[in-house]
Short mmCIF file of C-alpha atoms and ligand atoms in Angstrom, two decimals:
data_model
loop_
_atom_site.label_atom_id
_atom_site.label_comp_id
_atom_site.label_asym_id
_atom_site.label_seq_id
_atom_site.Cartn_x
_atom_site.Cartn_y
_atom_site.Cartn_z
CA MET A 1 67.07 3.28 4.79
CA ALA A 2 65.63 6.68 5.11
CA LYS A 3 66.19 8.27 8.41
CA ASP A 4 63.77 10.21 10.65
CA GLN A 5 60.53 8.31 10.07
CA ALA A 6 59.22 9.26 13.43
CA ALA A 7 55.97 10.88 13.69
CA PRO A 8 55.56 12.10 10.44
CA ASP A 9 53.21 15.16 9.83
CA ALA A 10 49.45 14.19 10.16
CA LYS A 11 48.96 16.21 6.97
CA ILE A 12 51.71 14.32 5.08
CA ASP A 13 50.97 14.05 1.32
CA LEU A 14 51.78 10.74 0.51
CA ALA A 15 52.85 11.29 -3.24
CA THR A 16 55.44 13.88 -1.66
CA TYR A 17 56.52 11.28 0.60
CA ALA A 18 57.15 8.78 -2.01
CA ALA A 19 59.09 11.11 -4.23
CA GLU A 20 61.21 12.21 -1.24
CA ARG A 21 62.08 8.85 -0.09
CA GLY A 22 62.04 6.66 -3.23
CA VAL A 23 58.95 4.78 -2.24
CA LYS A 24 57.66 2.70 -5.15
CA TYR A 25 54.44 1.19 -3.66
CA PHE A 26 52.16 1.98 -0.61
CA MET A 27 50.90 -0.97 1.18
CA ILE A 28 47.35 0.15 2.42
CA SER A 29 46.54 -1.86 5.38
CA PHE A 30 43.59 -2.46 7.69
CA THR A 31 42.99 -5.06 10.40
CA ASP A 32 39.96 -7.34 10.23
CA LEU A 33 37.86 -8.63 13.21
CA PHE A 34 40.18 -11.47 13.89
CA GLY A 35 43.20 -9.53 13.85
CA GLY A 36 44.54 -10.36 10.43
CA GLN A 37 46.19 -7.76 8.35
CA ARG A 38 44.99 -7.24 4.82
CA ALA A 39 46.28 -4.76 2.44
CA LYS A 40 46.69 -3.71 -1.41
CA LEU A 41 50.08 -2.38 -3.17
CA VAL A 42 49.28 0.87 -4.69
CA PRO A 43 51.90 2.23 -7.02
CA ALA A 44 53.20 5.78 -5.73
CA ALA A 45 51.80 7.04 -9.23
CA ALA A 46 48.36 6.25 -7.82
CA ILE A 47 48.46 7.30 -4.34
CA ALA A 48 47.25 10.88 -4.63
CA ASP A 49 43.68 9.82 -5.81
CA MET A 50 43.92 7.01 -3.04
CA GLN A 51 44.84 9.11 -0.38
CA ASP A 52 41.53 10.91 -0.79
CA ASP A 53 39.14 8.14 -1.99
CA GLY A 54 40.78 4.97 -0.37
CA ALA A 55 41.59 1.52 -2.02
CA GLY A 56 38.73 -0.60 -2.86
CA PHE A 57 38.03 -4.03 -1.23
CA ALA A 58 35.19 -6.52 -1.67
CA GLY A 59 33.60 -6.36 1.78
CA PHE A 60 32.65 -9.93 2.05
CA ALA A 61 36.34 -11.25 1.63
CA THR A 62 37.56 -9.13 4.37
CA TRP A 63 36.38 -10.74 7.60
CA LEU A 64 34.41 -7.72 8.63
CA ASP A 65 31.05 -9.35 8.63
CA LEU A 66 29.92 -8.01 5.30
CA THR A 67 28.10 -9.98 2.61
CA PRO A 68 28.72 -10.38 -1.20
CA ALA A 69 25.97 -7.84 -1.76
CA HIS A 70 27.64 -4.98 0.10
CA PRO A 71 28.94 -2.19 -1.97
CA ASP A 72 32.81 -1.85 -2.05
CA MET A 73 34.47 -1.17 1.07
CA LEU A 74 37.16 1.60 0.92
CA ALA A 75 40.23 1.68 2.96
CA VAL A 76 41.24 5.28 3.53
CA PRO A 77 45.06 5.84 4.45
CA ASP A 78 45.82 7.66 7.54
CA PRO A 79 48.83 9.28 6.54
CA SER A 80 50.01 10.10 10.21
CA SER A 81 50.64 6.22 10.32
CA VAL A 82 53.07 5.84 7.46
CA ILE A 83 55.99 3.91 7.93
CA GLN A 84 58.79 3.03 5.01
CA LEU A 85 59.53 -0.62 5.68
CA PRO A 86 63.06 -0.74 6.90
CA TRP A 87 63.74 -4.06 5.39
CA GLN A 88 62.21 -3.00 2.06
CA PRO A 89 62.66 0.55 1.54
CA ASP A 90 60.76 0.94 -1.94
CA VAL A 91 57.53 -0.12 0.06
CA ALA A 92 55.89 1.96 2.60
CA TRP A 93 53.07 0.61 5.11
CA VAL A 94 50.16 2.74 5.88
CA ALA A 95 47.10 1.81 8.21
CA ALA A 96 43.80 2.62 6.70
CA ASP A 97 40.27 3.48 8.07
CA CYS A 98 37.36 1.48 6.68
CA VAL A 99 34.66 3.42 4.88
CA MET A 100 31.49 2.40 2.95
CA GLU A 101 29.30 5.04 1.19
CA GLY A 102 31.00 7.72 3.01
CA LYS A 103 30.49 6.33 6.52
CA PRO A 104 32.84 4.74 8.87
CA VAL A 105 32.42 0.87 8.78
CA GLU A 106 31.42 0.84 12.64
CA GLN A 107 32.73 -2.83 13.18
CA ALA A 108 36.23 -2.26 11.65
CA PRO A 109 38.72 -2.58 14.51
CA ARG A 110 40.33 0.90 14.04
CA ASN A 111 37.27 2.88 13.67
CA VAL A 112 35.97 1.26 17.07
CA LEU A 113 39.29 2.29 18.79
CA LYS A 114 39.18 6.01 17.24
CA ARG A 115 35.40 6.32 18.35
CA LEU A 116 36.42 5.30 22.09
CA ILE A 117 39.50 7.65 21.90
CA ALA A 118 37.09 10.40 21.27
CA GLU A 119 34.71 9.58 23.84
CA ALA A 120 37.54 9.36 26.50
CA ALA A 121 38.83 12.66 25.13
CA GLU A 122 35.15 14.18 25.84
CA GLU A 123 35.89 13.69 29.44
CA GLY A 124 39.31 14.85 29.45
CA LEU A 125 41.10 11.34 29.71
CA HIS A 126 44.04 10.38 27.24
CA VAL A 127 44.86 6.90 27.66
CA LYS A 128 48.65 5.73 26.90
CA THR A 129 49.74 2.36 26.92
CA GLY A 130 52.69 0.14 26.42
CA ILE A 131 52.61 -3.50 25.36
CA GLU A 132 54.78 -6.51 25.60
CA ALA A 133 54.22 -8.57 22.49
CA GLU A 134 55.97 -11.74 23.18
CA PHE A 135 56.72 -13.91 20.41
CA PHE A 136 58.56 -17.70 19.42
CA LEU A 137 61.12 -18.08 16.60
CA LEU A 138 60.25 -21.46 15.31
CA THR A 139 61.44 -23.48 12.19
CA PRO A 140 59.68 -22.82 8.88
CA GLU A 141 57.10 -25.59 9.29
CA GLY A 142 56.01 -23.85 12.52
CA ASP A 143 56.13 -27.27 14.85
CA LYS A 144 59.54 -26.97 16.25
CA ILE A 145 61.67 -24.31 18.14
CA SER A 146 64.37 -22.90 15.62
CA ASP A 147 67.27 -23.26 18.04
CA PRO A 148 67.93 -27.08 18.81
CA PHE A 149 70.17 -25.93 21.59
CA ASP A 150 67.59 -23.89 23.31
CA THR A 151 66.40 -26.70 25.81
CA ALA A 152 67.02 -25.19 29.18
CA ALA A 153 64.37 -25.98 31.82
CA LYS A 154 64.48 -22.51 33.18
CA PRO A 155 65.49 -20.40 29.89
CA CYS A 156 64.47 -17.22 30.89
CA TYR A 157 67.23 -14.43 30.15
CA ASP A 158 69.35 -17.28 28.66
CA GLN A 159 72.37 -15.06 27.42
CA GLN A 160 73.57 -17.65 25.13
CA ALA A 161 70.15 -18.31 23.50
CA VAL A 162 69.46 -14.72 22.85
CA MET A 163 72.72 -14.50 21.06
CA ARG A 164 72.05 -17.27 18.92
CA ARG A 165 69.05 -15.35 17.44
CA TYR A 166 71.13 -12.08 17.38
CA ASP A 167 70.57 -12.00 13.73
CA VAL A 168 66.95 -11.44 14.10
CA VAL A 169 66.49 -9.37 17.32
CA ARG A 170 69.36 -6.93 16.32
CA GLU A 171 67.77 -6.31 13.02
CA VAL A 172 64.28 -5.71 14.62
CA GLY A 173 66.08 -3.55 17.26
CA ASP A 174 67.86 -1.45 14.77
CA TYR A 175 64.59 -0.68 12.88
CA MET A 176 62.75 0.23 15.93
CA LEU A 177 65.61 2.65 16.87
CA ASP A 178 65.45 4.16 13.32
CA LEU A 179 61.67 4.47 13.66
CA GLY A 180 62.17 6.47 16.63
CA TRP A 181 60.00 4.09 18.69
CA LYS A 182 62.58 4.17 21.61
CA PRO A 183 63.14 0.48 22.29
CA TYR A 184 65.16 -0.24 25.65
CA GLN A 185 65.50 -3.96 26.01
CA THR A 186 65.22 -7.59 24.36
CA ASP A 187 65.50 -10.73 26.27
CA HIS A 188 64.97 -14.41 26.04
CA GLU A 189 61.67 -15.25 27.70
CA ASP A 190 60.54 -17.85 30.07
CA ALA A 191 59.80 -20.70 27.10
CA ASN A 192 62.42 -21.98 24.78
CA GLY A 193 62.55 -20.28 21.68
CA GLN A 194 60.42 -17.32 23.13
CA PHE A 195 61.61 -13.64 22.99
CA GLU A 196 60.47 -10.18 24.12
CA MET A 197 61.33 -6.74 22.67
CA ASN A 198 60.14 -3.61 24.63
CA TRP A 199 59.86 -0.08 23.16
CA GLU A 200 58.09 3.00 25.00
CA PHE A 201 54.59 3.50 25.66
CA ASP A 202 52.52 6.13 23.93
CA ASP A 203 49.07 7.34 22.86
CA VAL A 204 46.86 4.12 22.11
CA LEU A 205 46.11 4.69 18.49
CA LYS A 206 49.89 4.91 17.87
CA ILE A 207 50.69 1.93 19.95
CA ALA A 208 47.73 0.04 18.11
CA ASP A 209 49.54 0.81 14.81
CA GLN A 210 53.03 0.11 16.01
CA HIS A 211 51.68 -3.18 17.49
CA SER A 212 50.40 -4.15 13.85
CA PHE A 213 53.66 -3.03 12.45
CA PHE A 214 55.86 -5.02 14.89
CA LYS A 215 54.04 -8.18 14.21
CA PHE A 216 54.50 -7.78 10.45
CA MET A 217 58.10 -6.52 11.05
CA VAL A 218 59.12 -9.64 13.44
CA LYS A 219 57.52 -12.21 11.08
CA SER A 220 59.17 -10.46 7.91
CA VAL A 221 62.63 -10.27 9.48
CA ALA A 222 62.23 -14.02 11.00
CA GLU A 223 61.30 -15.27 7.38
CA LYS A 224 64.40 -13.47 5.75
CA HIS A 225 66.58 -15.50 8.27
CA GLY A 226 64.78 -18.83 7.64
CA TYR A 227 62.85 -18.80 10.62
CA ARG A 228 59.10 -18.43 11.38
CA ALA A 229 57.89 -15.98 14.15
CA THR A 230 54.73 -16.69 15.92
CA PHE A 231 52.53 -14.57 18.46
CA MET A 232 50.18 -17.49 18.86
CA PRO A 233 49.02 -17.61 22.51
CA LYS A 234 50.24 -21.41 23.35
CA PRO A 235 52.39 -22.46 20.23
CA ILE A 236 54.41 -25.28 21.91
CA GLU A 237 52.42 -27.71 24.49
CA GLY A 238 53.90 -27.49 28.07
CA LEU A 239 55.74 -24.40 27.56
CA THR A 240 54.94 -20.71 28.54
CA GLY A 241 52.69 -19.10 26.19
CA ASN A 242 52.70 -15.64 24.25
CA GLY A 243 51.19 -12.93 26.33
CA CYS A 244 50.75 -9.39 25.39
CA HIS A 245 50.68 -7.61 28.67
CA ALA A 246 49.37 -3.97 28.56
CA HIS A 247 50.53 -1.09 31.01
CA ILE A 248 48.01 1.51 31.25
CA SER A 249 47.96 5.16 32.39
CA VAL A 250 45.71 8.05 31.57
CA TRP A 251 46.70 11.77 31.12
CA ASP A 252 45.40 15.15 30.84
CA ALA A 253 46.33 15.60 27.16
CA PRO A 254 47.52 13.57 24.00
CA GLY A 255 50.98 13.09 22.95
CA ASP A 256 53.77 15.53 24.10
CA ALA A 257 51.13 17.90 25.70
CA ALA A 258 50.55 15.33 28.33
CA LYS A 259 51.74 16.68 31.62
CA VAL A 260 49.53 15.20 34.38
CA ASN A 261 49.40 11.48 34.98
CA VAL A 262 45.50 11.30 36.24
CA PHE A 263 46.14 7.91 37.45
CA ALA A 264 48.86 8.81 39.79
CA GLY A 265 47.77 8.28 43.27
CA GLU A 266 47.15 10.75 46.13
CA GLY A 267 48.03 7.95 48.33
CA GLU A 268 44.52 7.19 49.67
CA GLY A 269 42.69 4.28 50.51
CA GLN A 270 43.11 0.81 49.41
CA THR A 271 44.60 1.32 46.14
CA GLY A 272 46.28 4.58 47.15
CA GLU A 273 48.95 2.59 48.75
CA VAL A 274 50.11 1.25 45.58
CA GLY A 275 49.78 4.73 43.74
CA LEU A 276 46.59 4.90 42.05
CA SER A 277 44.14 8.06 42.24
CA GLU A 278 40.43 7.70 42.60
CA ARG A 279 39.91 7.84 38.87
CA GLY A 280 42.62 5.16 38.53
CA LYS A 281 40.84 3.01 40.97
CA HIS A 282 37.62 3.20 39.15
CA PHE A 283 39.27 2.57 35.78
CA LEU A 284 40.84 -0.60 37.25
CA GLY A 285 37.27 -1.39 38.66
CA GLY A 286 35.90 -1.20 35.38
CA ILE A 287 38.61 -3.65 34.20
CA MET A 288 37.86 -6.11 36.97
CA LYS A 289 33.97 -5.93 36.69
CA HIS A 290 34.19 -6.56 32.81
CA ALA A 291 37.11 -8.96 32.83
CA SER A 292 35.43 -12.25 32.03
CA ALA A 293 33.76 -10.79 29.16
CA LEU A 294 36.60 -8.53 27.88
CA ALA A 295 38.53 -11.91 27.80
CA ALA A 296 36.43 -12.51 24.53
CA ILE A 297 38.55 -9.73 23.07
CA THR A 298 41.99 -9.97 24.97
CA ASN A 299 42.07 -13.78 24.30
CA PRO A 300 40.15 -14.36 21.24
CA THR A 301 41.17 -17.77 19.99
CA VAL A 302 40.52 -21.56 21.06
CA ASN A 303 44.17 -21.78 21.70
CA SER A 304 43.89 -18.61 24.01
CA TYR A 305 42.45 -20.83 26.66
CA LYS A 306 45.50 -23.27 26.80
CA ARG A 307 47.59 -20.05 27.92
CA ILE A 308 45.33 -18.88 30.62
CA ASN A 309 44.15 -21.68 33.31
CA ALA A 310 47.01 -23.46 32.30
CA PRO A 311 48.52 -26.28 34.20
CA ARG A 312 52.29 -25.51 35.42
CA THR A 313 54.79 -25.19 32.49
CA MET A 314 58.05 -26.67 32.24
CA SER A 315 59.70 -23.54 33.86
CA GLY A 316 57.33 -23.91 36.87
CA ALA A 317 55.14 -20.91 36.24
CA THR A 318 52.70 -20.04 33.33
CA TRP A 319 52.93 -16.14 34.13
CA ALA A 320 49.21 -15.93 32.94
CA PRO A 321 46.34 -15.56 35.22
CA ASN A 322 43.53 -17.88 36.11
CA THR A 323 41.29 -15.65 38.21
CA VAL A 324 40.24 -11.93 38.24
CA THR A 325 42.47 -10.62 40.96
CA TRP A 326 44.75 -7.67 41.53
CA THR A 327 47.98 -6.88 43.47
CA GLY A 328 50.87 -4.74 43.72
CA ASN A 329 54.21 -5.56 42.34
CA ASN A 330 53.49 -9.45 42.00
CA ARG A 331 53.00 -11.07 38.69
CA THR A 332 50.97 -14.08 39.63
CA HIS A 333 47.51 -12.07 39.45
CA MET A 334 45.47 -10.64 36.41
CA VAL A 335 46.54 -6.96 37.14
CA ARG A 336 49.82 -5.82 38.71
CA VAL A 337 50.26 -2.37 39.81
CA PRO A 338 54.15 -2.18 39.47
CA GLY A 339 54.50 1.49 40.51
CA PRO A 340 52.60 4.75 40.89
CA GLY A 341 50.28 5.94 38.15
CA ARG A 342 49.70 2.92 35.98
CA PHE A 343 48.88 -0.62 36.08
CA GLU A 344 49.79 -3.87 34.02
CA LEU A 345 46.82 -6.01 32.57
CA ARG A 346 48.46 -9.48 32.25
CA LEU A 347 45.56 -11.21 30.68
CA PRO A 348 45.86 -10.18 26.76
CA ASP A 349 47.74 -12.98 24.51
CA GLY A 350 49.81 -12.68 21.23
CA ALA A 351 46.48 -13.30 19.34
CA VAL A 352 44.98 -10.07 20.60
CA ASN A 353 43.61 -7.66 17.97
CA PRO A 354 46.05 -4.57 18.42
CA TYR A 355 43.24 -2.15 17.96
CA LEU A 356 40.54 -4.03 19.91
CA LEU A 357 42.82 -4.57 22.85
CA GLN A 358 43.17 -0.74 23.29
CA ALA A 359 39.55 -0.35 22.57
CA VAL A 360 38.11 -2.59 25.26
CA ILE A 361 40.77 -1.16 27.67
CA ILE A 362 39.22 2.16 27.21
CA ALA A 363 35.56 0.68 26.99
CA ALA A 364 35.90 -1.17 30.49
CA GLY A 365 37.86 1.50 32.12
CA LEU A 366 35.34 4.47 31.17
CA SER A 367 32.55 2.41 32.22
CA GLY A 368 34.28 1.79 35.45
CA ILE A 369 34.77 5.54 35.81
CA HIS A 370 31.17 6.29 34.90
CA SER A 371 29.78 3.77 37.72
CA LYS A 372 32.64 4.52 40.31
CA ALA A 373 33.34 0.78 40.13
CA ASP A 374 35.35 -0.64 43.09
CA PRO A 375 38.13 -2.91 42.01
CA GLY A 376 37.56 -5.04 45.11
CA LYS A 377 40.27 -6.47 47.60
CA ARG A 378 43.91 -6.15 46.79
CA HIS A 379 45.33 -9.64 47.24
CA ASP A 380 49.12 -10.08 48.10
CA ILE A 381 49.66 -13.56 47.66
CA ASP A 382 51.38 -15.79 45.33
CA MET A 383 48.15 -17.00 43.16
CA TYR A 384 49.85 -19.76 41.88
CA ALA A 385 50.80 -21.31 45.23
CA GLU A 386 47.74 -19.86 47.28
CA GLY A 387 45.19 -19.09 44.94
CA HIS A 388 42.77 -21.50 46.61
CA LYS A 389 42.70 -19.26 49.56
CA VAL A 390 40.88 -16.45 47.84
CA ARG A 391 37.26 -16.61 48.02
CA GLY A 392 34.66 -15.19 45.72
CA ALA A 393 37.12 -14.05 42.94
CA PRO A 394 35.69 -14.88 39.51
CA LYS A 395 37.52 -17.56 37.67
CA LEU A 396 38.27 -16.46 33.93
CA PRO A 397 36.61 -18.20 31.16
CA LEU A 398 37.78 -21.78 30.65
CA ASN A 399 37.44 -21.57 26.79
CA MET A 400 36.40 -19.11 23.85
CA LEU A 401 32.69 -20.27 23.91
CA ASP A 402 32.45 -19.16 27.61
CA ALA A 403 34.18 -16.04 26.83
CA ILE A 404 31.93 -14.95 24.01
CA ARG A 405 28.82 -15.93 26.16
CA GLU A 406 30.18 -13.73 28.84
CA TYR A 407 30.80 -10.95 26.48
CA ASP A 408 27.24 -11.46 24.97
CA LYS A 409 25.81 -11.29 28.60
CA ASP A 410 27.67 -7.97 29.32
CA LYS A 411 25.37 -5.36 28.03
CA GLU A 412 27.28 -2.29 29.09
CA LEU A 413 30.62 -3.52 27.65
CA LYS A 414 28.85 -4.44 24.25
CA LYS A 415 27.31 -1.02 24.09
CA MET A 416 30.59 0.83 24.95
CA MET A 417 32.46 -1.28 22.24
CA GLY A 418 29.53 -0.36 19.74
CA GLU A 419 26.50 -2.51 19.17
CA GLU A 420 27.22 -3.07 15.47
CA PHE A 421 30.78 -4.36 16.34
CA SER A 422 29.58 -6.42 18.99
CA SER A 423 27.04 -8.29 17.11
CA SER A 424 29.27 -8.82 14.16
CA TYR A 425 32.17 -10.15 16.60
CA ILE A 426 29.95 -12.31 18.54
CA LYS A 427 28.56 -13.86 15.30
CA MET A 428 31.92 -14.43 13.48
CA LYS A 429 33.49 -15.73 16.67
CA LYS A 430 30.55 -18.36 17.26
CA GLN A 431 31.19 -19.28 13.68
CA GLU A 432 34.98 -19.90 14.56
CA TRP A 433 33.72 -21.90 17.66
CA ASN A 434 31.35 -24.11 15.59
CA SER A 435 34.28 -24.61 12.94
CA PHE A 436 36.41 -25.95 15.84
CA VAL A 437 34.14 -28.35 17.64
CA THR A 438 32.97 -29.80 14.19
CA HIS A 439 36.66 -30.55 13.49
CA PHE A 440 37.41 -34.14 14.02
CA SER A 441 40.42 -34.63 16.50
CA ARG A 442 43.08 -37.06 17.12
CA TRP A 443 42.01 -36.79 20.93
CA GLU A 444 38.36 -38.05 20.39
CA ARG A 445 39.72 -40.99 18.34
CA GLU A 446 42.17 -41.99 21.03
CA HIS A 447 39.58 -41.55 23.92
CA THR A 448 36.59 -43.07 22.03
CA LEU A 449 37.63 -45.63 19.62
CA ASP A 450 37.70 -48.72 22.15
CA ILE A 451 34.92 -47.47 24.19
P1 ADP B 501 57.36 -5.92 32.51
O1 ADP B 501 58.26 -5.73 33.92
O2 ADP B 501 55.95 -6.14 32.76
O3 ADP B 501 58.04 -7.11 31.82
P2 ADP B 501 58.40 -4.17 30.47
O4 ADP B 501 59.42 -3.53 30.70
O5 ADP B 501 58.48 -5.22 29.54
O6 ADP B 501 57.56 -4.63 31.78
O7 ADP B 501 57.24 -3.48 29.65
C1 ADP B 501 56.79 -2.13 30.57
C2 ADP B 501 55.96 -1.54 29.28
O8 ADP B 501 55.05 -0.40 30.05
C3 ADP B 501 56.85 -0.69 28.27
O9 ADP B 501 56.22 -0.52 27.11
C4 ADP B 501 56.82 0.80 28.90
O10 ADP B 501 57.02 1.77 28.10
C5 ADP B 501 55.31 0.75 29.47
N1 ADP B 501 55.12 1.73 30.62
C6 ADP B 501 55.97 2.29 31.49
N2 ADP B 501 55.36 3.28 32.07
C7 ADP B 501 53.96 3.31 31.66
C8 ADP B 501 53.15 4.33 31.94
N3 ADP B 501 53.07 5.24 32.88
N4 ADP B 501 52.03 4.23 31.33
C9 ADP B 501 51.78 3.26 30.37
N5 ADP B 501 52.70 2.46 29.99
C10 ADP B 501 54.00 2.49 30.53
MG1 MG B 502 39.29 -7.85 -8.84
MG1 MG B 503 58.17 -7.52 29.94
MG1 MG B 504 57.17 -11.30 29.21
MG1 MG B 505 54.61 -7.65 31.85
#
């Protein structure tokens, strides 16, 4: 594959890029409200026009809350995001921004994020995050773990099991190295069949694009080896689910210009002892204040609520939170402050939309800074064992409908995320909930048949 794909110049000409690298097709890709990635393949010979005008899509088919009567939606590629597919080098993926009649489609997730990045930048705040997108490797049907020998009761860091899937993780790891993402570790995670691969944190838009591409890459490489990769929050009953923790810090400038971590603490007060500055504390306060509502974004599916608020898993811990609490370096709470100048939000799961995840972090954090929100008391206990001792900490929503209702009630967060986006999101998620509850389940037959 072609080398040096890292950080291509923002003004890159895609036709030249194709000619230099032997790219035959561009995959012009955008992410819908449900986190699905949709794309058109455009021959390199046609990319010059599309780079300016965008590729056309019938809006109604895109899960962006558009009707059949809307005019064509155009997906305009952002050339700074282009990545030549390491496993299929004649194709290059490029993230696109959705435009209709010359205006951004307000509810399109990448547009929501870009608007919030700009708002934070106006206040001199530049958010950087690192994500931990856990996944399972299953059989192609998706109902069993692909490795029949991966049966240990506590399989975290199992060295035999990680080597039995070396073919997949080595290939993904090599690609991340070539792409310049600075990967630094891979392990077998806490559930049988579950893995995690970590790479270095960066500016939120870049991480959101990488997060999207990572899912595409892991799924593609897994398929190539005869497996099915899933980021589903709880793919196997009784086992630990797929989290997507986000580590968050805020800097004085974007990219390499960042010098000062404005979250790094002066050592004052309640949070200072774990190394968060006043602004870091208020940003965290915003996350705490809006947690039940932002769960509608970070935990977006029916299945998400089988990961949080879950009973003990086979390994003994779910590693997922149940209540809105924070702490120092302790993994049983919703927020962990592992060291000075950053915190880890452990709530998001594998179904989270990569753009909306970053957007809602900025939205809640900025709102916290504006209102000087107090994150509340730090709890240094094992929440799984002693959670009942904490009085007054809100419980996270128990299901998707409760989360959507919490989001709908949170006027401030809805406004920060954009009214257009929020009403589209609530509408489409309610439709999804209705589809779920009208589905006839085996459970209701088993529990009602002989009544
Ligand atoms: P964990 O201990 O939670 O399993 P990991 O090592 O798996 O942590 O992931 C940590 C993530 O946090 C990585 O993506 C890493 O680059 C990122 N990270 C480290 N420092 C910062 C920081 N200051 N700001 C944002 N992200 C950070
Ligand atoms: Mg057609
Ligand atoms: Mg990790
Ligand atoms: Mg993990
Ligand atoms: Mg983590």
